[in-house]
Each structure stands twice: as structure tokens, then as C-alpha cells.
Coordinates of C-alpha atoms and ligand atoms in Angstrom, one line a residue:
X1 CA 111.0 76.3 100.3
X2 CA 109.6 79.9 99.7
X3 CA 108.8 80.6 95.8
X4 CA 109.0 84.3 94.7
X5 CA 106.2 84.8 92.5
X6 CA 105.3 88.2 90.7
X7 CA 101.7 89.1 91.1
X8 CA 100.8 91.7 87.9
X9 CA 97.6 93.6 88.5
X10 CA 97.6 92.7 92.1
X11 CA 95.2 95.5 93.1
X12 CA 92.2 93.5 90.7
X13 CA 89.9 90.5 91.9
X14 CA 92.2 87.9 91.0
X15 CA 95.1 89.8 92.4
X16 CA 93.9 90.5 95.8
X17 CA 92.8 86.8 96.3
X18 CA 96.4 85.2 95.2
X19 CA 97.7 87.5 98.1
X20 CA 95.5 86.5 100.2
X21 CA 96.8 83.3 99.6
X22 CA 100.7 84.5 99.9
X23 CA 98.8 85.9 103.4
X24 CA 98.0 82.5 104.5
X25 CA 101.3 81.1 103.1
X26 CA 104.6 83.7 104.7
X27 CA 106.8 80.0 104.2
X28 CA 105.8 79.3 100.9
X29 CA 105.5 82.2 98.4
X30 CA 107.4 86.0 98.9
X31 CA 105.3 88.4 96.5
X32 CA 108.9 90.0 95.2
X33 CA 107.1 92.5 93.1
X34 CA 103.4 93.9 92.6
X35 CA 102.1 95.8 90.4
X36 CA 99.0 97.6 89.2
X37 CA 97.3 100.4 86.6
X38 CA 96.0 103.1 88.2
X39 CA 95.1 102.1 91.9
X40 CA 98.6 103.6 93.7
X41 CA 96.5 103.8 97.3
X42 CA 95.4 100.2 97.0
X43 CA 98.9 99.4 95.7
X44 CA 101.1 101.5 98.6
X45 CA 99.0 99.6 101.1
X46 CA 99.8 96.4 99.7
X47 CA 103.4 97.3 99.5
X48 CA 103.0 98.2 103.5
X49 CA 101.9 94.6 103.8
X50 CA 104.1 92.6 101.5
X51 CA 107.2 94.2 101.6
X52 CA 108.1 93.5 97.4
X53 CA 111.8 93.6 96.4
X54 CA 109.8 96.3 93.1
X55 CA 106.8 97.8 92.1
X56 CA 105.1 99.1 89.7
X57 CA 102.5 101.7 88.2
X58 CA 101.2 102.5 85.1
X59 CA 99.8 105.5 85.8
X60 CA 102.7 107.6 88.5
X61 CA 101.1 108.7 91.6
X62 CA 101.6 112.3 92.2
X63 CA 104.0 111.5 95.6
X64 CA 104.9 108.5 96.7
X65 CA 104.8 108.1 100.7
X66 CA 108.2 108.0 102.9
X67 CA 107.5 104.3 103.8
X68 CA 106.8 102.6 100.7
X69 CA 110.2 104.4 98.9
X70 CA 112.3 100.7 100.6
X71 CA 110.8 99.1 97.3
X72 CA 112.5 100.2 93.7
X73 CA 109.5 101.7 91.7
X74 CA 108.7 101.8 88.3
X75 CA 106.0 103.9 86.2
X76 CA 104.6 104.6 82.8
X77 CA 103.3 102.5 80.0
X78 CA 104.1 98.7 80.3
X79 CA 105.3 99.1 83.4
X80 CA 104.1 95.7 85.0
X81 CA 106.5 94.3 81.8
X82 CA 109.6 96.4 81.9
X83 CA 109.9 95.8 86.1
X84 CA 109.9 92.0 85.7
X85 CA 113.7 92.1 84.6
X86 CA 114.4 94.2 88.0
X87 CA 112.0 91.3 89.8
X88 CA 114.1 88.2 89.8
X89 CA 110.5 86.7 90.5
X90 CA 110.6 82.6 89.9
X91 CA 107.0 82.6 89.4
X92 CA 104.5 85.4 87.9
X93 CA 100.9 85.8 87.8
X94 CA 99.9 87.3 85.1
X95 CA 96.4 89.0 86.6
X96 CA 96.0 92.3 84.6
X97 CA 92.6 92.8 82.4
X98 CA 92.7 92.8 78.6
X99 CA 95.2 92.4 76.0
X100 CA 97.7 94.7 78.5
X101 CA 98.5 91.5 79.7
X102 CA 99.8 90.3 76.5
X103 CA 103.2 91.9 77.1
X104 CA 103.4 91.1 80.8
X105 CA 102.6 87.0 79.5
X106 CA 105.3 87.8 76.7
X107 CA 107.8 89.7 78.9
X108 CA 107.5 86.4 81.9
X109 CA 108.7 83.9 79.4
X110 CA 112.0 85.6 79.5
X111 CA 112.5 85.9 82.9
X112 CA 110.6 83.8 85.3
X113 CA 110.8 80.0 85.5
X114 CA 106.6 79.5 85.2
X115 CA 103.5 81.8 84.2
X116 CA 100.7 81.5 85.8
X117 CA 98.0 82.4 83.0
X118 CA 94.7 84.5 84.5
X119 CA 95.1 87.1 81.4
X120 CA 93.1 84.8 78.8
X121 CA 93.1 87.7 76.5
X122 CA 96.8 87.4 76.5
X123 CA 96.0 84.0 74.8
X124 CA 93.4 84.7 72.5
X125 CA 95.2 87.7 71.1
X126 CA 98.9 86.0 70.8
X127 CA 97.8 82.3 71.2
X128 CA 100.0 80.9 68.5
X129 CA 103.4 83.4 69.4
X130 CA 102.6 83.0 73.1
X131 CA 102.3 79.4 73.0
X132 CA 105.6 78.7 70.9
X133 CA 107.4 80.8 73.0
X134 CA 106.2 79.0 76.2
X135 CA 107.5 75.5 74.4
X136 CA 110.8 76.9 72.5
X137 CA 111.5 78.2 76.1
X138 CA 110.4 74.8 77.9
X139 CA 108.4 77.1 80.5
X140 CA 104.9 76.0 82.1
X141 CA 101.8 77.8 81.1
X142 CA 99.6 77.1 84.0
X143 CA 95.8 78.0 84.0
X144 CA 94.6 80.2 86.9
X145 CA 91.4 80.3 84.9
X146 CA 88.6 77.5 86.8
X147 CA 87.6 76.4 83.4
X148 CA 91.5 76.0 82.3
X149 CA 92.4 74.6 86.1
X150 CA 89.9 72.5 86.1
X151 CA 90.8 70.8 83.0
X152 CA 94.2 70.9 83.5
X153 CA 93.3 68.7 86.9
X154 CA 91.5 66.2 85.3
X155 CA 94.8 65.7 82.5
X156 CA 96.8 64.7 85.8
X157 CA 94.6 61.7 85.5
X158 CA 94.7 61.2 81.6
X159 CA 97.7 58.7 81.4
X160 CA 98.8 58.6 78.2
X161 CA 95.1 59.4 76.8
X162 CA 94.2 62.4 74.6
X163 CA 90.6 63.7 75.6
X164 CA 88.0 63.5 73.0
X165 CA 86.2 66.4 73.4
X166 CA 87.0 69.2 76.1
X167 CA 83.1 70.8 78.0
X168 CA 83.2 74.3 79.5
X169 CA 80.9 74.9 82.0
X170 CA 79.5 78.6 81.7
X171 CA 77.2 80.0 84.5
X172 CA 75.5 82.3 81.7
X173 CA 76.1 85.1 83.7
X174 CA 73.6 87.7 85.5
X175 CA 70.9 87.7 82.0
X176 CA 70.9 84.5 81.7
X177 CA 67.2 84.7 82.8
X178 CA 66.3 88.2 82.1
X179 CA 63.3 89.0 79.7
X180 CA 64.9 88.7 76.2
X181 CA 62.9 91.0 74.8
X182 CA 64.5 93.5 77.6
X183 CA 67.8 92.4 77.1
X184 CA 69.1 95.3 74.5
X185 CA 68.5 97.9 77.4
X186 CA 69.9 96.3 80.3
X187 CA 72.2 98.1 82.5
X188 CA 75.5 98.2 84.3
X189 CA 73.8 97.2 87.2
X190 CA 71.8 94.1 86.1
X191 CA 74.6 92.9 85.2
X192 CA 77.3 93.3 87.2
X193 CA 74.9 91.4 89.5
X194 CA 76.7 88.1 88.5
X195 CA 75.3 84.7 90.4
X196 CA 78.3 83.6 91.4
X197 CA 81.4 84.4 90.8
X198 CA 82.7 88.5 92.1
X199 CA 85.5 89.4 89.6
X200 CA 86.6 92.4 88.3
X201 CA 84.1 94.8 85.3
X202 CA 85.0 93.8 82.3
X203 CA 84.7 90.1 83.1
X204 CA 81.8 90.5 84.6
X205 CA 80.4 92.1 81.1
X206 CA 81.7 89.2 79.1
X207 CA 80.0 86.5 81.5
X208 CA 76.6 88.1 80.7
X209 CA 77.1 88.4 76.8
X210 CA 79.3 84.9 77.1
X211 CA 82.1 86.5 75.6
X212 CA 84.0 85.3 78.1
X213 CA 82.8 81.6 77.2
X214 CA 84.0 82.3 73.8
X215 CA 87.0 83.6 74.7
X216 CA 87.7 80.4 76.7
X217 CA 87.7 78.1 74.2
X218 CA 90.2 79.8 72.3
X219 CA 92.2 80.1 75.0
X220 CA 91.6 76.3 75.8
X221 CA 91.8 75.3 72.3
X222 CA 95.6 77.2 72.6
X223 CA 96.5 75.7 76.0
X224 CA 95.3 72.4 75.4
X225 CA 96.2 72.0 71.3
X226 CA 92.3 71.2 70.8
X227 CA 90.5 72.0 67.8
X228 CA 87.9 74.4 68.4
X229 CA 85.0 71.5 66.9
X230 CA 86.3 69.4 69.8
X231 CA 85.6 72.1 72.9
X232 CA 82.0 72.6 74.0
X233 CA 80.4 74.9 76.3
X234 CA 77.5 73.9 78.4
X235 CA 75.4 76.3 80.7
X236 CA 75.6 75.0 84.5
X237 CA 74.1 77.4 86.3
X238 CA 75.2 76.2 89.9
X239 CA 78.6 76.7 89.0
X240 CA 79.8 73.4 90.9
X241 CA 81.7 71.5 87.9
X242 CA 84.2 73.6 87.0
X243 CA 84.5 71.6 83.4
X244 CA 85.3 68.0 82.3
X245 CA 87.3 66.5 79.8
X246 CA 85.9 63.6 77.6
X247 CA 88.4 60.1 76.8
X248 CA 87.5 57.9 73.6
X249 CA 85.7 55.8 75.4
X250 CA 83.2 57.9 76.6
X251 CA 84.5 58.5 80.2
X252 CA 84.5 62.0 82.0
X253 CA 85.9 63.2 84.4
X254 CA 85.4 66.5 86.1
X255 CA 86.6 69.0 88.6
X256 CA 84.3 70.1 91.1
X257 CA 83.9 72.0 94.1
X258 CA 82.4 75.2 95.3
X259 CA 82.6 78.8 93.5
X260 CA 85.8 80.4 94.7
X261 CA 88.9 81.4 92.6
X262 CA 91.5 80.4 95.7
X263 CA 90.9 77.3 94.6
X264 CA 92.3 77.5 90.4
X265 CA 94.2 80.6 92.1
X266 CA 95.8 78.1 95.3
X267 CA 96.6 75.1 92.7
X268 CA 98.4 77.4 89.8
X269 CA 100.7 78.9 93.1
X270 CA 101.9 75.7 94.8
X271 CA 101.3 73.5 91.2
X272 CA 101.7 70.3 92.0
X273 CA 101.1 70.6 95.3
X274 CA 97.7 71.7 96.9
X275 CA 97.0 74.0 99.4
X276 CA 94.7 74.5 102.2
X277 CA 92.8 77.7 101.8
X278 CA 90.0 76.3 103.9
X279 CA 87.6 76.3 101.6
X280 CA 83.8 75.2 102.5
X281 CA 83.8 71.5 101.7
X282 CA 81.3 71.0 98.5
X283 CA 78.0 69.6 100.4
X284 CA 76.5 67.4 97.8
X285 CA 72.7 66.8 100.2
X286 CA 72.9 71.0 99.5
X287 CA 72.4 70.3 96.1
X288 CA 68.8 69.7 94.8
X289 CA 70.2 69.0 91.3
X290 CA 73.1 70.1 89.1
X291 CA 71.5 71.4 85.8
X292 CA 73.3 71.7 82.2
X293 CA 71.8 73.4 79.1
X294 CA 72.8 74.2 75.5
X295 CA 73.5 77.8 75.5
X296 CA 71.3 79.6 73.1
X297 CA 73.1 82.0 70.7
X298 CA 70.1 84.3 70.3
X299 CA 70.4 85.0 73.7
X300 CA 74.5 84.8 73.4
X301 CA 74.6 86.3 69.7
X302 CA 78.9 87.2 71.5
X303 CA 79.9 83.6 72.1
X304 CA 78.8 82.8 68.1
X305 CA 80.8 85.5 66.5
X306 CA 84.0 84.4 69.2
X307 CA 83.8 80.8 67.5
X308 CA 83.8 82.5 63.9
X309 CA 86.4 84.5 65.0
X310 CA 88.5 81.5 66.6
X311 CA 87.3 79.5 63.0
X312 CA 88.3 82.6 60.7
X313 CA 91.6 82.5 62.7
X314 CA 94.7 85.2 61.9
X315 CA 93.9 88.0 62.8
X316 CA 90.0 87.3 63.4
X317 CA 90.6 86.4 67.6
X318 CA 92.4 89.8 67.8
X319 CA 90.0 91.9 66.1
X320 CA 86.7 90.4 68.1
X321 CA 88.8 91.1 71.5
X322 CA 89.8 95.0 70.4
X323 CA 86.6 95.9 69.6
X324 CA 84.5 94.0 72.7
X325 CA 86.8 95.8 74.8
X326 CA 86.2 99.1 73.6
X327 CA 82.0 98.3 73.2
X328 CA 82.7 97.0 76.8
X329 CA 84.2 100.1 78.3
X330 CA 81.6 102.0 76.5
X331 CA 79.0 99.8 78.3
X332 CA 80.0 100.8 81.5
X333 CA 79.5 104.4 81.0
X334 CA 76.7 103.5 80.2
X335 CA 77.5 105.4 76.5
X336 CA 75.7 102.6 74.6
X337 CA 73.1 99.5 75.3
X338 CA 73.6 96.2 75.9
X339 CA 73.0 94.4 73.0
X340 CA 75.6 97.4 70.9
X341 CA 78.2 95.5 72.6
X342 CA 77.5 92.2 70.3
X343 CA 76.4 94.7 67.3
X344 CA 79.7 96.6 67.7
X345 CA 81.8 92.8 67.8
X346 CA 80.1 92.4 64.8
X347 CA 80.5 95.4 62.5
X348 CA 84.0 95.5 62.9
X349 CA 84.4 91.3 62.9
X350 CA 82.5 92.5 59.1
X351 CA 84.5 95.7 58.4
X352 CA 88.2 94.3 58.7
X353 CA 89.7 92.2 56.4
X354 CA 91.5 89.3 58.3
X355 CA 95.4 88.8 57.8
X356 CA 97.7 86.6 59.3
X357 CA 99.5 86.9 62.5
X358 CA 103.5 86.5 62.3
X359 CA 104.4 88.6 65.2
X360 CA 103.6 90.2 67.6
X361 CA 103.6 93.5 65.6
X362 CA 100.8 92.2 63.6
X363 CA 98.8 91.5 66.8
X364 CA 99.4 95.0 67.9
X365 CA 98.8 96.8 64.6
X366 CA 95.6 94.6 64.3
X367 CA 94.1 95.3 67.9
X368 CA 94.7 99.4 67.3
X369 CA 92.7 99.0 63.5
X370 CA 90.2 97.2 65.6
X371 CA 89.5 99.5 68.1
X372 CA 89.7 102.2 65.8
X373 CA 87.3 100.9 63.9
X374 CA 84.5 99.7 67.1
X375 CA 85.1 103.3 68.2
X376 CA 83.5 105.5 64.6
X377 CA 81.0 102.7 64.9
X378 CA 80.1 104.3 67.9
X379 CA 80.2 107.6 67.3
X380 CA 77.4 107.3 64.7
Ligands
LIG1 P1 90.3 93.6 87.8 O1 89.5 94.2 87.1 O2 89.3 92.8 89.0 O3 91.8 94.0 87.6 C1 92.7 94.0 86.8 C2 94.1 94.1 87.4 O4 95.2 94.6 86.5 C3 93.8 95.5 88.1 O5 95.3 95.4 89.4 C4 94.8 96.6 87.4 O6 94.8 97.7 88.4 C5 95.7 95.7 86.7 N1 95.8 96.3 85.5 C6 94.1 96.7 84.2 N2 95.3 97.8 83.3 C7 96.6 97.4 83.6 C8 97.5 97.5 82.8 N3 97.1 98.6 81.8 N4 98.9 97.5 82.8 C9 98.7 96.8 84.4 N5 98.2 96.7 84.6 C10 96.8 96.8 84.5 O7 90.0 92.5 86.7 P2 90.4 90.5 87.1 O8 89.3 90.2 87.7 O9 90.7 90.3 88.1 O10 90.6 89.7 86.2 C11 92.0 89.9 85.4 C12 92.0 89.0 84.5 O11 91.7 87.9 84.7 C13 91.2 89.0 83.3 O12 92.1 88.6 81.9 C14 90.3 88.3 83.1 O13 89.3 87.6 82.3 C15 90.7 86.9 84.0 N6 90.2 86.2 84.7 C16 89.6 86.8 86.0 C17 89.0 86.2 86.8 C18 88.3 86.5 88.6 O14 87.4 85.7 88.6 N7 88.1 88.0 88.2 C19 88.5 84.6 86.3 C20 88.9 84.0 85.6 C21 89.6 84.8 84.4
LIG2 MG1 86.8 80.9 83.6

């Protein structure tokens, strides 16, 4: 049976890989809605190929080519969320980057049967509110992040047993072996060559600082209702074990595979069915070793900051995320050195008093304040 799916952030790394799966399975998926931020030409091309019913761009292009006028277009702020009401999509894959994806996730819960969640920032910032809404409306949130997909897959084999610990693996990012004394002045060129995954720029920088793993601990905390103390992080440079679940008897289940995001994306799209996307089989004989090591918080101060933020609770994770988005953008524009990302996040967290989160408005207010405060530090 063919399911209709909205792909929000269709031109990005996750979006294009999801469309690769849709392309292989035209009888399973109809991408009925495609959206993007500003990359109009890329989106026009996808619209020509997949012929969605609706499409949206945050930034309105100067003109729309005649041959893509067959679908309904929506432009402007939050158009990726607004378009969902028109789309009639059964599923929504939220592959927007940053807190910009929160509104789309929130709205997708109203309009779609299932939400496929790549956008971790939506849970980091809107955690309790998003989980409560999903539970109230009885809508599944299917993880797309590879670690969370791995845990979700391991939990299929858990039966009535609650896990005792979750173990998230991390590649350690592009600067894992960079000399510590030069780390502060690492450049975007150093950071953007990720050893095992090809991803959007923001998440690639987050992997190098390991703030990404901090966001993922927060994401796992909400998705799997697991206390933060029971979520562990281990550096696993080969990126073959995607994450693990430990039970009361000490048994550990791991999900493994070659690093290819089409695995977790396809698992969420096809759930509960696995799709054949012609993945390379895992060649055990080719590994001389699989290694695991504890992260060094001197190399990765952002990981420590993220763990402190989730322990502090309230708006602290929102502030962490907002400051990080500002700092990463500044780093990518070569306005600040790599080491200033952690400094900006830390100073912003220290400057702003955390408050409880009672509504989505509280989240956006904390985000705005974090961005303004982080910008002030950057301007100095
Ligand atoms: P990307 O930068 O490659 O793509 C982002 C997409 O979102 C683009 O289509 C862009 O046009 C769109 N977008 C950006 N801002 C928007 C806005 N304000 N409104 C509407 N659309 C907007 O990013 P990515 O690497 O694909 O990551 C997407 C999300 O998935 C992130 O939250 C990331 O953390 C998560 N994720 C990505 C990977 C990966 O392998 N790339 C793995 C795990 C999780
Ligand atoms: Mg991940």
C-alpha cells in the first residue's frame, strides 16, 4: 500500500536520502509535500521528479518556473509547518535543521498519523511538550537519528523488560585526533571532513564539538523516558555499532551496520517493515578491531555543557541549543574560532537564569533571549 509522506527539509542531507528511498519504492511512498528553506532550484528539480501536491519555501523565489506550477505553493515564515494542513500527508519526515523544525514537528502531530523525527533540536527544546502532545494524540514519533533508531530497534527485542541503561555511540567527529593544543583554532575546513558520515554542515560541526552527542542524550531522555544518569556515551570511531541497550541481567543488545543514514531513515519510513535499499553487507572480516573509549571532556567541553543543561532542566536545554546555533553559524562564517563555540555556549548558559517551560511560547522566548545574549558575547 502506498503511503503519502511530507518531506520537510527535502533538499538537505536527510531529505535527499529519504527521497532516494522513495525513488526506489514508488509503490510504497508518494512524497506528497516537499519543503525547503531557500534552495529553490534544488526544490524545483525535486518537484519536477516527484510531482507532490504541495510544496513550500521559507524564502520566496523571484519566480516559479511554469513546469512546477501544477502543485500548490506556500511561501514565507513557517511555511514548512503551514503547508501540512494542505498536504493530506499520512506521515511527516521532519528533516529541517535547528529549532526551526520545532513548529513543523508540533504541527505535524496535528495533521499527520506518524512523525518521523530527524530534527533532534525539536525534542531538545520542546521535549516534554512534544512528548505530551504525541502521547495525548496517540501519534508515534519514529526516530531517524541513527543512535535513537538503533535503540528503538533493540527495544523491539525487549519484550516486557525495561532497559537498565542506554549506550549511545559517537564517532568523535572530525577533530577526534586533532592536536589538543591546536583545537581552539581549528577551521571550518578541518571540521567539515567528518570521518564516517556525510551530513549537513551544522550537525557536522556539532559532531566535532560533540555537542551533537549532548543533544542526542537529551533526545534519548525524552524519546525513551530514561533518566539522564542512565544514558552513557562511548566513542566508537568505526561507527558500526549504532547504539546499545543494556538490561537488568547485564545483557547488551546492539544494532550494527555500515554507516549509511538510509538505514535509519528507511526503517522509520517503512516501519514496521524493513526496506531493501541495497545496503552494503557488513563485512566482519574487514574489521581488524571495533574500539570503544570514554569521551575526554577537555577535548569536548560542549558535551559536559549539554549534560549540565539537561540536569538543570527548564529552559536550560533551550538556551544551550540557541547559543550553539548562533555560535556554529558564526564559526562557519569564520567570524569566531572553533574554541569560541564552547565559550559562547558556556557564557550564555551562565548569564541567563533558567525558568520552567510551560508552553511553546516559553520555549521561543528562551530561544530568542539565548540568541540575543550569545550574539552580544560574539560582538565583544
Ligand atoms: P541540512 O542542512 O543538510 O538540511 C536541512 C534542510 O532543512 C534543508 O532542506 C533546508 O532547506 C531546510 N531548512 C533549513 N532551515 C529551514 C527553515 N527555517 N524552514 C524550513 N526548512 C529549513 O541538514 P541535515 O544534515 O539533513 O539535518 C537535518 C536534521 O536531521 C538536523 O536536525 C540534524 O541534526 C538531523 N540529523 C541529521 C543527520 C544526517 O546524517 N545529516 C543524522 C542524524 C540527525
Ligand atoms: Mg546521531
